Coordinates of C-alpha atoms in Angstrom, one line a residue:
Chain A
X1 CA 42.3 136.7 6.1
X2 CA 40.7 137.8 9.2
X3 CA 42.0 136.6 12.5
X4 CA 45.4 135.3 11.4
X5 CA 46.2 138.8 9.8
X6 CA 45.1 140.6 12.9
X7 CA 47.1 138.4 15.2
X8 CA 50.2 138.1 13.1
X9 CA 52.4 135.0 13.4
X10 CA 51.9 134.0 16.9
X11 CA 52.9 130.3 16.2
X12 CA 51.2 127.3 17.9
X13 CA 51.3 126.2 21.4
X14 CA 50.5 122.5 22.1
X15 CA 49.4 121.4 25.4
X16 CA 47.5 118.5 26.9
X17 CA 43.8 119.1 27.7
X18 CA 44.5 118.4 31.2
X19 CA 47.0 121.1 31.6
X20 CA 44.9 123.6 29.8
X21 CA 42.1 122.9 32.2
X22 CA 44.2 122.9 35.2
X23 CA 45.7 126.3 34.3
X24 CA 42.2 127.8 33.6
X25 CA 41.0 126.6 37.1
X26 CA 43.8 128.4 38.8
X27 CA 43.2 131.6 37.0
X28 CA 39.5 131.8 37.8
X29 CA 39.4 130.5 41.4
X30 CA 36.5 132.0 43.4
X31 CA 36.8 131.8 47.2
X32 CA 33.9 131.4 49.5
X33 CA 33.5 134.7 51.4
X34 CA 33.4 132.9 54.8
X35 CA 35.1 134.3 57.9
X36 CA 35.1 132.6 61.3
X37 CA 37.6 134.4 63.6
X38 CA 40.8 136.4 63.8
X39 CA 42.2 134.7 60.6
X40 CA 39.2 136.2 58.7
X41 CA 40.5 139.7 59.5
X42 CA 43.9 138.8 58.0
X43 CA 42.0 137.2 55.0
X44 CA 40.3 140.6 54.6
X45 CA 43.7 142.3 54.7
X46 CA 44.9 139.9 52.0
X47 CA 42.1 141.0 49.8
X48 CA 42.6 144.8 50.7
X49 CA 45.0 147.5 49.5
X50 CA 48.4 146.4 50.5
X51 CA 48.4 142.9 49.7
X52 CA 45.8 142.8 46.8
X53 CA 44.7 139.3 46.3
X54 CA 43.3 140.3 42.9
X55 CA 46.9 140.0 41.5
X56 CA 46.0 136.3 41.5
X57 CA 42.7 136.6 40.0
X58 CA 41.0 135.9 43.2
X59 CA 39.6 139.2 44.5
X60 CA 36.0 138.1 43.8
X61 CA 34.9 136.4 46.9
X62 CA 31.5 134.9 46.6
X63 CA 29.0 134.9 49.6
X64 CA 27.2 132.0 48.1
X65 CA 28.8 128.5 48.2
X66 CA 27.0 127.7 44.9
X67 CA 29.2 130.1 43.1
X68 CA 32.5 129.4 44.7
X69 CA 35.2 126.6 44.4
X70 CA 37.6 127.3 47.2
X71 CA 36.9 127.4 50.9
X72 CA 39.3 129.2 53.1
X73 CA 38.4 128.1 56.7
X74 CA 39.6 131.3 58.4
X75 CA 39.5 130.7 62.1
X76 CA 38.5 128.4 64.9
X77 CA 35.6 126.0 64.2
X78 CA 33.4 125.4 67.3
X79 CA 31.4 122.4 67.7
X80 CA 28.2 124.4 67.1
X81 CA 29.7 125.7 63.7
X82 CA 30.9 122.3 62.4
X83 CA 27.7 121.1 60.9
X84 CA 27.1 124.5 59.3
X85 CA 30.7 124.3 57.8
X86 CA 30.1 120.8 56.5
X87 CA 26.8 122.0 55.0
X88 CA 28.5 124.8 53.2
X89 CA 31.1 122.6 51.8
X90 CA 28.5 120.1 50.5
X91 CA 26.7 123.0 48.7
X92 CA 29.8 123.9 46.7
X93 CA 29.9 122.5 43.2
X94 CA 32.7 120.2 42.1
X95 CA 35.7 120.9 41.5
X96 CA 36.3 122.3 45.0
X97 CA 39.2 122.8 47.3
X98 CA 39.8 123.6 51.0
X99 CA 42.6 125.7 52.7
X100 CA 42.8 125.4 56.4
X101 CA 44.0 128.9 57.3
X102 CA 45.7 129.3 60.7
X103 CA 46.6 127.0 63.5
X104 CA 43.0 126.6 64.9
X105 CA 41.7 125.3 61.5
X106 CA 44.7 123.1 61.0
X107 CA 44.9 121.5 64.4
X108 CA 43.0 123.3 67.0
X109 CA 45.9 125.7 67.8
X110 CA 46.0 127.1 71.3
X111 CA 42.5 126.0 72.1
X112 CA 42.7 122.3 73.0
X113 CA 39.5 122.3 74.9
X114 CA 35.8 121.1 74.8
X115 CA 34.5 123.8 72.4
X116 CA 36.9 123.8 69.4
X117 CA 37.0 121.1 66.6
X118 CA 40.7 120.0 66.7
X119 CA 41.4 120.6 63.1
X120 CA 38.8 121.2 60.3
X121 CA 40.1 118.0 58.5
X122 CA 37.9 116.2 60.8
X123 CA 34.9 117.6 58.9
X124 CA 36.1 118.4 55.4
X125 CA 39.1 117.2 53.2
X126 CA 41.9 119.8 53.3
X127 CA 44.2 120.4 50.6
X128 CA 46.6 123.1 52.0
X129 CA 47.3 123.9 55.7
X130 CA 48.6 127.4 56.2
X131 CA 50.4 127.9 59.6
X132 CA 50.3 130.9 61.9
X133 CA 48.3 132.5 64.6
X134 CA 46.9 134.3 62.5
X135 CA 49.1 133.7 59.3
X136 CA 50.4 136.9 57.7
X137 CA 48.8 137.8 54.4
X138 CA 52.0 136.7 52.6
X139 CA 51.7 133.3 54.2
X140 CA 48.2 132.8 53.0
X141 CA 49.1 133.9 49.4
X142 CA 51.9 131.4 49.6
X143 CA 49.4 128.7 50.6
X144 CA 47.2 129.8 47.6
X145 CA 50.0 129.6 45.2
X146 CA 50.8 126.1 46.5
X147 CA 47.2 125.2 46.0
X148 CA 47.5 126.5 42.4
X149 CA 50.4 124.2 41.8
X150 CA 48.5 121.3 43.2
X151 CA 45.4 122.1 41.0
X152 CA 47.6 122.5 37.9
X153 CA 48.9 119.0 38.4
X154 CA 45.5 117.4 39.2
X155 CA 44.3 114.9 36.6
X156 CA 41.1 115.5 34.8
X157 CA 39.8 112.0 36.1
X158 CA 39.7 113.2 39.7
X159 CA 36.6 115.5 39.2
X160 CA 35.1 113.6 36.3
Chain B
X1 CA 16.4 118.5 65.9
X2 CA 13.0 119.6 67.0
X3 CA 10.1 117.5 67.8
X4 CA 6.8 119.1 66.7
X5 CA 4.1 118.2 69.3
X6 CA 1.1 120.5 68.3
X7 CA -0.6 120.4 65.0
X8 CA -0.5 123.6 63.0
X9 CA -3.7 125.5 63.1
X10 CA -3.9 127.1 59.7
X11 CA -3.4 126.3 55.9
X12 CA -0.1 125.4 54.1
X13 CA 1.7 128.6 55.0
X14 CA 1.8 127.7 58.6
X15 CA 5.2 127.5 60.3
X16 CA 6.6 124.2 61.1
X17 CA 9.3 124.2 63.7
X18 CA 11.5 122.1 61.6
X19 CA 11.8 124.9 59.1
X20 CA 13.4 127.2 61.7
X21 CA 16.0 124.7 62.7
X22 CA 16.7 126.0 66.1
X23 CA 17.3 123.7 69.0
X24 CA 14.2 124.8 70.8
X25 CA 10.6 123.6 71.3
X26 CA 7.6 124.9 69.8
X27 CA 6.7 126.4 73.2
X28 CA 9.9 128.2 73.4
X29 CA 9.6 129.5 69.9
X30 CA 6.1 130.9 70.8
X31 CA 7.7 133.1 73.4
X32 CA 10.2 134.5 70.9
X33 CA 8.1 135.3 68.0
X34 CA 4.6 136.8 67.7
X35 CA 1.5 134.8 67.5
X36 CA 1.1 135.7 63.8
X37 CA 4.2 133.8 62.9
X38 CA 2.7 130.5 63.8
X39 CA -0.3 131.0 61.5
X40 CA 2.0 132.0 58.7
X41 CA 0.8 135.6 58.6
X42 CA 4.3 136.7 59.0
X43 CA 7.4 135.0 57.7
X44 CA 10.2 133.5 59.6
X45 CA 13.5 133.8 57.9
X46 CA 17.0 132.7 58.7
X47 CA 20.1 135.0 58.3
X48 CA 23.6 133.7 58.9
X49 CA 25.7 132.2 60.5
X50 CA 27.4 132.4 57.1
X51 CA 26.4 135.8 56.0
X52 CA 28.9 138.5 55.1
X53 CA 27.3 141.4 56.9
X54 CA 26.7 139.6 60.2
X55 CA 30.4 140.4 61.0
X56 CA 31.5 136.9 61.6
X57 CA 29.1 134.1 62.6
X58 CA 26.1 135.7 64.2
X59 CA 22.8 134.1 63.3
X60 CA 19.5 135.9 63.2
X61 CA 16.0 134.5 63.2
X62 CA 14.0 137.3 61.6
X63 CA 10.2 137.5 61.8
X64 CA 9.1 139.6 58.8
X65 CA 5.8 141.2 57.8
X66 CA 6.5 141.9 54.2
X67 CA 9.8 143.6 54.4
X68 CA 9.3 145.1 57.8
X69 CA 11.0 143.5 60.8
X70 CA 8.6 142.3 63.5
X71 CA 11.1 140.3 65.5
X72 CA 14.8 139.8 65.3
X73 CA 16.3 137.0 67.5
X74 CA 20.0 136.7 67.7
X75 CA 21.3 133.2 68.1
X76 CA 25.0 133.3 69.3
X77 CA 27.5 130.7 70.2
X78 CA 28.9 129.7 66.8
X79 CA 32.2 130.9 67.8
X80 CA 32.2 129.7 71.4
X81 CA 35.9 129.0 72.2
X82 CA 35.9 128.3 75.8
X83 CA 38.5 130.9 76.5
X84 CA 37.4 131.5 80.1
X85 CA 37.6 128.0 81.0
X86 CA 40.9 127.5 79.2
X87 CA 42.4 130.4 81.1
X88 CA 41.6 128.7 84.4
X89 CA 44.2 126.0 83.5
X90 CA 46.9 128.6 82.6
X91 CA 49.2 130.6 84.8
X92 CA 48.6 134.3 84.7
X93 CA 51.3 135.0 82.2
X94 CA 50.2 132.2 79.8
X95 CA 46.6 133.5 79.9
X96 CA 47.5 136.6 78.0
X97 CA 47.6 135.2 74.6
X98 CA 44.1 133.9 75.1
X99 CA 42.8 137.4 75.8
X100 CA 44.2 138.6 72.4
X101 CA 41.7 136.2 70.7
X102 CA 38.5 137.3 72.4
X103 CA 38.1 140.6 70.7
X104 CA 40.6 140.2 67.9
X105 CA 40.3 143.7 66.6
X106 CA 41.5 145.2 69.8
X107 CA 44.0 142.7 71.2
X108 CA 46.0 145.3 73.2
X109 CA 43.0 146.6 75.1
X110 CA 42.2 143.0 76.1
X111 CA 45.8 142.5 77.2
X112 CA 45.6 145.6 79.3
X113 CA 42.4 144.7 80.9
X114 CA 43.6 141.3 81.9
X115 CA 47.1 142.6 83.0
X116 CA 45.4 145.5 84.9
X117 CA 43.2 143.0 86.8
X118 CA 46.2 140.9 87.7
X119 CA 48.1 144.0 88.8
X120 CA 45.2 144.9 90.9
X121 CA 44.9 141.5 92.5
X122 CA 48.7 141.1 93.3
X123 CA 49.2 144.7 93.9
X124 CA 51.9 145.7 91.3
X125 CA 53.0 149.2 90.7
X126 CA 53.6 150.0 86.9
X127 CA 56.3 152.5 85.9
X128 CA 55.1 155.6 84.4
X129 CA 56.8 155.2 81.1
X130 CA 55.0 151.8 80.7
X131 CA 51.8 153.6 81.6
X132 CA 52.3 156.3 78.8
X133 CA 53.3 153.7 76.3
X134 CA 50.2 151.7 77.2
X135 CA 48.1 154.8 76.6
X136 CA 49.6 155.3 73.2
X137 CA 49.1 151.7 72.2
X138 CA 45.5 151.7 73.6
X139 CA 44.6 154.7 71.5
X140 CA 46.2 153.1 68.3
X141 CA 44.1 150.0 69.2
X142 CA 41.0 151.9 69.4
X143 CA 41.8 153.4 66.0
X144 CA 42.5 149.9 64.7
X145 CA 39.1 148.6 66.0
X146 CA 37.3 151.7 64.6
X147 CA 38.9 151.5 61.2
X148 CA 37.7 147.8 60.7
X149 CA 34.3 148.9 61.9
X150 CA 34.1 151.7 59.4
X151 CA 35.3 149.7 56.6
X152 CA 33.0 146.8 57.0
X153 CA 30.0 149.1 58.1
X154 CA 30.4 151.1 55.0
X155 CA 31.0 148.1 52.8
X156 CA 27.6 146.5 54.2
X157 CA 25.7 149.6 53.3
X158 CA 27.2 149.7 49.8
X159 CA 30.3 152.0 50.0
X160 CA 32.9 149.7 48.8
X161 CA 36.0 152.1 48.5
X162 CA 35.8 153.1 52.2
X163 CA 36.8 149.6 53.1
X164 CA 39.8 149.7 51.0
X165 CA 40.9 153.0 52.3
X166 CA 40.4 151.8 55.9
X167 CA 42.3 148.8 55.5
X168 CA 45.1 150.8 53.9
X169 CA 45.4 153.0 57.0
X170 CA 45.0 149.9 59.3
X171 CA 48.2 148.5 57.9
X172 CA 50.1 151.6 59.3
X173 CA 48.8 150.6 62.8
X174 CA 49.6 146.9 62.3
X175 CA 53.2 147.9 61.4
X176 CA 53.5 149.6 64.8
X177 CA 52.2 146.4 66.5
X178 CA 54.7 144.4 64.5
X179 CA 57.6 146.7 65.5
X180 CA 56.9 146.5 69.1
X181 CA 55.7 142.8 69.6
X182 CA 56.7 141.0 66.6
X183 CA 53.1 140.0 65.6
X184 CA 50.7 141.8 63.3
X185 CA 47.6 141.2 65.3
X186 CA 48.2 138.9 68.4
X187 CA 50.5 141.1 70.2
X188 CA 50.5 139.9 73.8
X189 CA 52.8 142.8 74.5
X190 CA 51.4 144.1 77.7
X191 CA 52.4 142.0 80.7
X192 CA 51.5 142.1 84.4
X193 CA 53.9 144.9 85.7
X194 CA 54.6 146.7 82.5
X195 CA 55.5 145.8 79.0
X196 CA 57.4 142.9 77.4
X197 CA 60.2 145.2 76.5
X198 CA 60.8 148.9 75.6
X199 CA 59.7 150.1 72.3
X200 CA 62.3 150.1 69.5
X201 CA 63.4 153.3 68.0
X202 CA 61.3 152.9 64.8
X203 CA 58.2 153.0 67.0
X204 CA 58.3 156.7 67.2
X205 CA 58.7 157.2 63.5
X206 CA 55.8 154.9 62.9
X207 CA 53.5 156.6 65.3
X208 CA 54.6 160.0 63.9
X209 CA 53.6 158.8 60.4
X210 CA 50.2 158.0 61.8
X211 CA 49.9 161.4 63.4
X212 CA 51.0 163.1 60.1
X213 CA 48.9 161.1 57.7
X214 CA 45.8 160.1 59.6
X215 CA 44.0 163.5 60.0
X216 CA 44.2 163.9 56.2
X217 CA 42.8 160.5 55.7
X218 CA 40.1 161.2 58.1
X219 CA 38.9 164.1 56.2
X220 CA 38.6 161.8 53.2
X221 CA 36.2 159.4 55.0
X222 CA 34.2 162.2 56.2
X223 CA 33.9 163.7 52.7
X224 CA 32.7 160.3 51.5
X225 CA 30.3 159.6 54.1
X226 CA 29.3 162.3 56.7
X227 CA 27.3 164.5 54.4
X228 CA 26.6 162.0 51.7
X229 CA 22.8 162.0 51.2
X230 CA 22.7 158.3 50.5
X231 CA 24.6 157.5 53.7
X232 CA 22.3 159.7 55.7
X233 CA 19.4 158.1 54.1
X234 CA 20.4 154.7 55.3
X235 CA 21.5 155.8 58.7
X236 CA 19.7 158.8 60.3
X237 CA 16.8 157.6 62.3
X238 CA 17.5 154.0 62.0
X239 CA 18.1 151.8 65.1
X240 CA 17.2 154.3 67.6
X241 CA 17.5 153.6 71.3
X242 CA 16.8 155.9 74.2
X243 CA 19.5 156.6 76.9
X244 CA 17.5 155.0 79.6
X245 CA 17.0 151.8 77.4
X246 CA 20.7 151.8 76.5
X247 CA 21.7 151.9 80.1
X248 CA 19.2 149.2 81.0
X249 CA 20.5 147.0 78.4
X250 CA 24.0 147.4 79.6
X251 CA 25.3 149.0 76.5
X252 CA 28.7 150.9 76.8
X253 CA 31.1 152.7 74.7
X254 CA 30.1 154.7 71.5
X255 CA 26.7 152.8 71.4
X256 CA 25.8 154.3 74.7
X257 CA 27.5 157.7 74.1
X258 CA 25.4 157.9 70.8
X259 CA 22.3 157.9 72.9
X260 CA 23.6 160.9 74.9
X261 CA 25.1 159.3 77.9
X262 CA 28.5 160.7 78.9
X263 CA 30.0 157.5 80.2
X264 CA 33.6 156.6 79.4
X265 CA 35.6 154.4 81.7
X266 CA 38.7 156.5 80.9
X267 CA 37.0 159.5 82.5
X268 CA 34.9 157.8 85.1
X269 CA 37.5 155.4 86.5
X270 CA 40.9 156.6 85.1
X271 CA 43.5 153.9 84.6
X272 CA 47.0 153.8 83.3
X273 CA 47.2 157.6 84.0
X274 CA 44.5 158.5 81.6
X275 CA 43.8 161.3 83.9
X276 CA 47.1 163.1 82.8
X277 CA 45.7 163.7 79.3
X278 CA 43.2 166.3 78.1
X279 CA 40.6 164.8 75.7
X280 CA 36.9 165.1 75.4
X281 CA 34.3 162.3 75.0
X282 CA 32.0 162.8 72.0
X283 CA 28.5 162.2 72.9
X284 CA 25.5 162.0 70.5
X285 CA 21.7 162.9 71.0
X286 CA 19.6 160.9 68.9
X287 CA 20.9 157.3 69.6
X288 CA 20.6 156.2 65.9
X289 CA 23.1 154.6 63.7
X290 CA 24.2 158.0 62.3
X291 CA 25.0 159.4 65.8
X292 CA 27.0 156.3 66.7
X293 CA 28.8 156.8 63.5
X294 CA 29.6 160.4 64.4
X295 CA 30.7 159.5 68.0
X296 CA 33.3 157.0 66.5
X297 CA 34.5 159.4 63.9
X298 CA 35.2 162.0 66.6
X299 CA 36.9 159.4 68.7
X300 CA 39.6 159.1 66.0
X301 CA 40.4 162.8 66.5
X302 CA 40.5 162.4 70.2
X303 CA 42.7 159.4 70.1
X304 CA 45.2 161.3 68.0
X305 CA 45.0 164.0 70.5
X306 CA 45.9 161.8 73.3
X307 CA 48.7 160.2 71.4
X308 CA 50.3 163.5 70.7
X309 CA 50.2 164.4 74.4
X310 CA 51.5 161.1 75.5
X311 CA 54.3 161.1 73.0
X312 CA 55.3 164.7 73.9
X313 CA 55.4 164.0 77.6
X314 CA 56.8 160.4 77.5
X315 CA 59.0 160.0 80.5
X316 CA 62.2 158.0 80.5
X317 CA 62.8 155.0 82.8
X318 CA 62.0 151.5 83.0
X319 CA 58.9 149.8 81.3
X320 CA 58.7 146.9 83.7
X321 CA 58.3 146.9 87.4
X322 CA 61.4 145.9 89.3
X323 CA 59.6 143.5 91.5
X324 CA 61.3 140.3 90.8
X325 CA 58.5 138.2 92.1
X326 CA 56.4 139.1 89.0
X327 CA 58.8 140.6 86.5
X328 CA 61.5 138.4 84.8
X329 CA 65.0 139.4 85.5
X330 CA 67.2 141.0 82.6
X331 CA 69.0 138.3 80.8
X332 CA 72.4 139.6 81.7
X333 CA 71.6 139.4 85.4
X334 CA 71.1 135.6 85.1
X335 CA 74.7 135.0 84.2
X336 CA 76.1 136.2 87.6
X337 CA 73.2 136.4 90.0
X338 CA 72.0 133.2 91.7
X339 CA 68.8 135.0 92.9
X340 CA 68.0 136.1 89.4
X341 CA 68.4 132.6 88.0
X342 CA 66.0 131.3 90.7
X343 CA 63.4 134.0 89.9
X344 CA 63.7 133.4 86.2
X345 CA 63.3 129.6 86.8
X346 CA 60.4 130.0 89.1
X347 CA 58.6 132.5 87.0
X348 CA 58.8 130.5 83.6
X349 CA 57.9 127.1 85.3
X350 CA 55.5 127.9 88.1
X351 CA 54.6 131.5 87.5
X352 CA 53.9 134.1 90.2
X353 CA 51.3 133.5 92.8
X354 CA 48.3 135.8 93.3
X355 CA 46.5 136.2 96.6
X356 CA 43.1 135.0 97.3
X357 CA 40.3 137.4 96.5
X358 CA 38.1 138.7 93.7
X359 CA 38.9 141.8 91.6
X360 CA 37.3 143.6 88.7
X361 CA 39.0 145.9 86.4
X362 CA 37.8 147.6 83.3
X363 CA 39.2 149.6 80.3
X364 CA 37.4 151.4 77.6
X365 CA 38.1 149.4 74.6
X366 CA 37.0 150.6 71.0
X367 CA 33.7 148.8 71.6
X368 CA 32.9 149.8 75.2
X369 CA 33.7 148.7 78.7
X370 CA 36.0 145.7 78.6
X371 CA 36.2 144.3 82.1
X372 CA 37.8 141.3 83.7
X373 CA 36.6 139.7 86.7
X374 CA 39.4 137.6 88.3
X375 CA 39.1 135.4 91.2
X376 CA 42.3 134.2 92.8
X377 CA 42.8 131.3 95.0
X378 CA 46.4 131.8 96.3
X379 CA 48.1 129.7 93.5
X380 CA 49.6 130.7 90.2
X381 CA 46.5 130.0 88.2
X382 CA 43.1 131.8 88.6
X383 CA 40.1 130.1 90.0
X384 CA 37.8 131.9 87.7
X385 CA 38.2 134.3 84.9
X386 CA 35.2 136.2 83.4
X387 CA 35.5 138.7 80.5
X388 CA 32.8 141.3 80.4
X389 CA 32.7 141.7 76.7
X390 CA 31.3 144.9 75.4
X391 CA 30.0 143.3 72.2
X392 CA 27.9 140.8 74.1
X393 CA 26.0 143.6 76.0
X394 CA 25.8 145.7 72.9
X395 CA 24.1 142.9 71.0
X396 CA 21.3 142.3 73.6
X397 CA 19.1 145.1 72.5
X398 CA 19.3 144.1 68.8
X399 CA 15.5 143.2 68.8
X400 CA 14.6 146.6 70.0
X401 CA 16.8 148.4 67.7
X402 CA 15.6 146.6 64.5
X403 CA 11.9 146.2 65.4
X404 CA 9.8 148.2 62.7
X405 CA 12.6 148.8 60.4
X406 CA 13.1 147.3 56.9
X407 CA 14.9 144.2 56.3
X408 CA 17.8 146.0 54.7
X409 CA 18.3 148.2 57.7
X410 CA 19.3 145.3 59.8
X411 CA 22.6 145.3 58.1
X412 CA 23.2 148.9 58.9
X413 CA 22.2 148.2 62.7
X414 CA 24.5 145.4 63.1
X415 CA 27.3 147.4 61.6
X416 CA 26.7 150.4 63.9
X417 CA 26.7 148.3 67.2
X418 CA 30.0 147.2 66.1
X419 CA 30.0 143.5 67.3
X420 CA 32.9 141.1 67.1
X421 CA 31.7 137.5 67.5
X422 CA 34.9 136.4 69.2
X423 CA 34.0 138.8 71.8
X424 CA 30.4 138.0 72.1
X425 CA 30.9 134.2 72.3
X426 CA 34.4 134.1 73.8

């Protein structure tokens, strides 16, 4: 009757709740639409025609931190921008992750000077560092896949 | 944070300075906004720095009367990188990668502006082949910059598909960057005295592909936008500025030409043998968002025209000056020439020395006059570097452009002046 007949004999898949939730989280990750500098242009390329981030279910970038769960810090963070960035991170609902895209966001890059925060991990906890100045879109996608692996392996307890 | 010293004068709608969250005092705020804002008659609203249509991290303090903009005060500095100061501590060669990162949509224009200044200061002759290749790369860079402008400008106004088309075409130009320099964006390909190396053979195929494909794609954009009534509704008559005002505010590039002033550095002060090529400078008349749009669209065509001419007449020869005091010797020479080895060693450790003096050299980048003021002090590092960033000057009249328009128009106006915050803040 009903559903079983329509679906046929699909068998049963058993999994743990943790794995199911982790899988679901990677498949509906909404990045924050937040560009800072040069890396933001490569982030745009990643979304656009050739590299097409929507293959990973992530083309929907939200401009509001309230609706997003991944912050890609794309570019150099100046001392004036740092409090704003932290404010945005605080506004994002749990669970949330951060990718430091590019050398400037990871460690200050070529700008070892008075104006630039030497690595965004001084302000927010970073999950994945993506190297490059700026990283190629493939590199960013690789970083995102690494993050997905990490998210799938996360225990439920972490965000409970 | 602010300290409020004066008590508000009217009821509960009155503006408190804490709400504005600017690092200024109430007295300073009074100079920026109209007296009506302080009584709560008009509304102060914050826009940015995290706003998708401010093209980066521009922050605006808007004073609104209903939906009409009374004042629009930009707050810049959220991307201040200290590039000028950092460049003082680097040799002339090592400062080039920093220039890539000022206006990151037109890295090659910045390279040329800086290297041209160094060449002027030291007195280096650039071989003709290098000059022609520079011209080709300059025009590709202009197209690169304009493509991102068109895509994001249209996206801001609501035409999503244009963005995807523009980024598709931009990849063709990035492929060329990658072929010549090895990097997609931050090329550092242009060096004092010429180019890093000669272009690979695939360069000509890639440029030819752009020349073949691009005119067709350009028609597509025009079909989507130029006569689109919705596009015209959002752009015609918006953000007007007269020719006198545009000059007075120091606007350059398509923003100035949109107001009807025929000023282009390529024509006025030809560099890199731009005087060898035939091209026209598109000039608008109304000085509104639509005219600036038309100017840039026509510049695509002119860029293609210049590239065709340069490719056809490209001379053979070296791409780097043979002055060994500034240009590194070829690798094979180092194996048997003591002198070359010394030059190589001196260049990569100490760098070449520039004489004392101050020079200014400007190029026409996609956004306007990109100039570099360089002050040498006889050593291998500059005493002072200043970038005359076109975005910074084009941003200045924003209040004049936006006043009296609707809140939604501010997005179109910011798009049309084509600012890059890396260029504004440096």
